[in-house]
Amino acid sequence: MAYAADANGKFGIKGGGLQTCESFTEAMEKGTADVALYGGWIEGFITAQNQHNENTYDIAPWQTTSTMLELTKSLCNQAKPNTRFIDAFAGVFRILFPARLQQESAVVGVSNGEARSIAYVEVLKRVQQALRDEGYEIADDTGAFDQASIRQLMDYQTKNGLVATGLPDQPTLYALFFKK
């Protein structure tokens, strides 16, 4: 991946990107207001990448900011304390990029009783395919998340020690897509 920079390959880094993994991890552990600044930095970074990478609509099509913060924390815990936040998040970015949405996808609501969530249709298709890969009988991967899909997802959630919501929530999507 090419990045814009000066003749020496350097570029200006703003805000949280300049901080260290040590500072970030401390903020996460203490739950300080700085966590919101890191989250905002991530959202801005992702938005810029969505805008400037070819064949990219959304690099993080299902990951919430909280999920990306936790993934970054995990990489920071494996890095040297003085590693810059931008460099740790670059590792998260490399993990996310191959599974990005390459084109726009409609956003739809999914509900199971009183519980509700929203997701891109393409993400729901991927959920259906992942369930099929796990041996579940999903007729097709249309993205139409009907009661049969909800029941299959609840079964998957139960068998994998997750809360059986029947919704494509963060723990379930993480288990389905990052288990490898």
Coordinates of C-alpha atoms in Angstrom, one line a residue:
M1 CA 0.0 0.0 0.0
A2 CA 1.4 3.4 -0.9
Y3 CA 1.2 6.4 1.4
A4 CA 1.6 10.0 0.6
A5 CA 4.6 11.5 2.2
D6 CA 7.5 13.9 1.7
A7 CA 10.7 13.0 -0.3
N8 CA 12.0 11.3 2.8
G9 CA 8.9 9.2 3.3
K10 CA 7.9 11.2 6.3
F11 CA 4.4 12.8 7.0
G12 CA 2.8 14.7 9.8
I13 CA 1.0 12.7 12.5
K14 CA -1.7 14.4 14.5
G15 CA -3.3 13.8 17.9
G16 CA -3.5 10.3 19.3
G17 CA -1.4 8.8 16.6
L18 CA 1.7 10.3 18.2
Q19 CA 1.0 8.8 21.6
T20 CA 2.7 5.6 22.7
C21 CA 1.2 2.2 23.3
E22 CA 2.0 2.7 27.0
S23 CA -0.1 5.9 27.2
F24 CA -2.9 4.3 25.2
T25 CA -3.0 1.1 27.3
E26 CA -3.0 3.1 30.5
A27 CA -5.9 5.2 29.3
M28 CA -7.8 2.0 28.3
E29 CA -7.1 0.3 31.6
K30 CA -8.1 3.4 33.7
G31 CA -11.1 4.2 31.4
T32 CA -10.0 7.9 31.1
A33 CA -11.5 10.4 28.8
D34 CA -8.5 10.0 26.5
V35 CA -10.0 6.7 25.3
A36 CA -12.6 8.8 23.4
L37 CA -9.7 10.8 21.7
Y38 CA -8.1 7.6 20.6
G39 CA -11.5 6.3 19.3
G40 CA -12.0 9.6 17.4
W41 CA -8.5 9.3 15.9
I42 CA -9.3 5.8 14.7
E43 CA -12.6 6.9 13.2
G44 CA -10.9 9.7 11.3
F45 CA -8.1 7.4 10.1
I46 CA -10.6 4.9 8.9
T47 CA -12.7 7.5 7.1
A48 CA -9.6 8.9 5.4
Q49 CA -8.6 5.4 4.3
N50 CA -12.1 4.7 3.0
Q51 CA -11.9 7.8 0.9
H52 CA -8.4 7.3 -0.5
N53 CA -8.0 3.5 -1.0
E54 CA -9.1 2.2 -4.4
N55 CA -11.9 -0.4 -4.4
T56 CA -12.8 0.5 -0.8
Y57 CA -16.1 1.5 0.6
D58 CA -15.6 0.6 4.3
I59 CA -12.5 -0.9 5.8
A60 CA -14.3 -1.7 9.1
P61 CA -17.8 -2.8 7.9
W62 CA -18.9 -4.3 11.2
Q63 CA -16.3 -3.4 13.7
T64 CA -17.3 -0.7 16.2
T65 CA -14.8 1.8 17.5
S66 CA -14.8 -0.1 20.8
T67 CA -13.8 -3.3 18.9
M68 CA -11.0 -1.5 17.1
L69 CA -9.7 0.0 20.4
E70 CA -9.6 -3.5 21.9
L71 CA -7.8 -4.9 18.9
T72 CA -5.3 -2.0 19.1
K73 CA -4.8 -2.7 22.8
S74 CA -4.1 -6.3 22.1
L75 CA -1.4 -5.4 19.6
C76 CA 0.0 -2.7 21.9
N77 CA 0.3 -5.4 24.7
Q78 CA 2.5 -7.4 22.3
A79 CA 4.6 -4.3 21.3
K80 CA 7.3 -2.3 23.1
P81 CA 5.7 0.3 25.4
N82 CA 7.2 3.2 23.3
T83 CA 5.6 2.0 20.1
R84 CA 3.6 4.8 18.6
F85 CA -0.2 4.3 18.6
I86 CA -0.3 4.9 14.8
D87 CA 2.1 2.0 14.3
A88 CA 0.1 -0.3 16.5
F89 CA -3.1 0.7 14.8
A90 CA -1.4 0.0 11.4
G91 CA -1.4 -3.6 12.5
V92 CA -5.1 -3.5 13.1
F93 CA -5.6 -1.8 9.7
R94 CA -3.6 -4.6 8.0
I95 CA -5.9 -7.2 9.6
L96 CA -9.1 -5.3 8.6
F97 CA -8.2 -4.3 5.1
P98 CA -8.6 -7.6 3.2
A99 CA -12.2 -8.1 4.6
R100 CA -13.2 -4.5 3.7
L101 CA -16.4 -3.7 1.7
Q102 CA -15.2 -2.9 -1.7
Q103 CA -18.4 -1.2 -2.8
E104 CA -21.4 0.4 -1.1
S105 CA -23.9 -2.0 0.6
A106 CA -27.3 -1.2 2.0
V107 CA -27.7 -1.0 5.7
V108 CA -30.7 -3.0 7.1
G109 CA -32.1 -3.7 10.5
V110 CA -32.1 -7.1 12.1
S111 CA -34.4 -7.9 15.0
N112 CA -35.1 -10.8 17.3
G113 CA -37.9 -10.0 19.6
E114 CA -37.1 -6.7 21.3
A115 CA -33.4 -6.9 20.4
R116 CA -32.3 -5.0 17.3
S117 CA -29.1 -4.2 15.4
I118 CA -28.2 -2.8 12.0
A119 CA -25.7 -4.2 9.5
Y120 CA -24.6 -3.9 5.9
V121 CA -26.4 -6.5 3.7
E122 CA -22.9 -7.6 2.6
V123 CA -21.9 -8.3 6.2
L124 CA -25.1 -10.4 6.6
K125 CA -24.2 -12.3 3.5
R126 CA -20.8 -13.0 5.0
V127 CA -22.4 -14.2 8.2
Q128 CA -24.6 -16.6 6.3
Q129 CA -21.6 -17.9 4.4
A130 CA -19.6 -18.3 7.6
L131 CA -22.4 -20.2 9.1
R132 CA -22.6 -22.4 6.0
D133 CA -18.9 -23.0 6.3
E134 CA -19.5 -24.1 9.9
G135 CA -21.9 -26.7 8.6
Y136 CA -25.2 -24.8 9.2
E137 CA -27.9 -25.2 6.6
I138 CA -28.4 -21.7 5.2
A139 CA -30.3 -21.8 2.0
D140 CA -28.5 -18.9 0.4
D141 CA -26.5 -15.9 1.3
T142 CA -28.9 -13.2 0.2
G143 CA -28.3 -11.0 3.2
A144 CA -32.0 -11.3 4.1
F145 CA -31.7 -12.2 7.7
D146 CA -34.9 -14.2 8.3
Q147 CA -36.0 -16.3 11.3
A148 CA -34.1 -19.3 10.0
S149 CA -30.9 -17.3 9.9
I150 CA -31.6 -16.0 13.4
R151 CA -32.1 -19.5 14.7
Q152 CA -29.0 -20.8 13.1
L153 CA -27.0 -17.9 14.5
M154 CA -28.4 -18.5 18.0
D155 CA -27.3 -22.1 17.8
Y156 CA -23.8 -21.0 16.7
Q157 CA -23.7 -18.5 19.6
T158 CA -24.8 -21.1 22.1
K159 CA -22.3 -23.7 20.9
N160 CA -19.5 -21.2 21.0
G161 CA -20.2 -19.8 24.5
L162 CA -21.7 -16.5 23.3
V163 CA -24.9 -14.9 24.4
A164 CA -27.6 -16.3 22.1
T165 CA -29.1 -13.0 20.8
G166 CA -29.6 -14.2 17.3
L167 CA -28.1 -10.9 16.2
P168 CA -24.8 -10.3 14.4
D169 CA -23.3 -8.6 17.5
Q170 CA -19.6 -7.8 18.0
P171 CA -18.6 -10.9 19.9
T172 CA -20.4 -13.1 17.4
L173 CA -18.9 -11.4 14.3
Y174 CA -15.5 -11.5 15.9
A175 CA -15.9 -15.3 16.6
L176 CA -17.2 -15.9 13.0
F177 CA -14.6 -13.8 11.2
F178 CA -11.5 -13.9 13.3
K179 CA -11.5 -17.4 14.7
K180 CA -8.8 -18.3 12.2

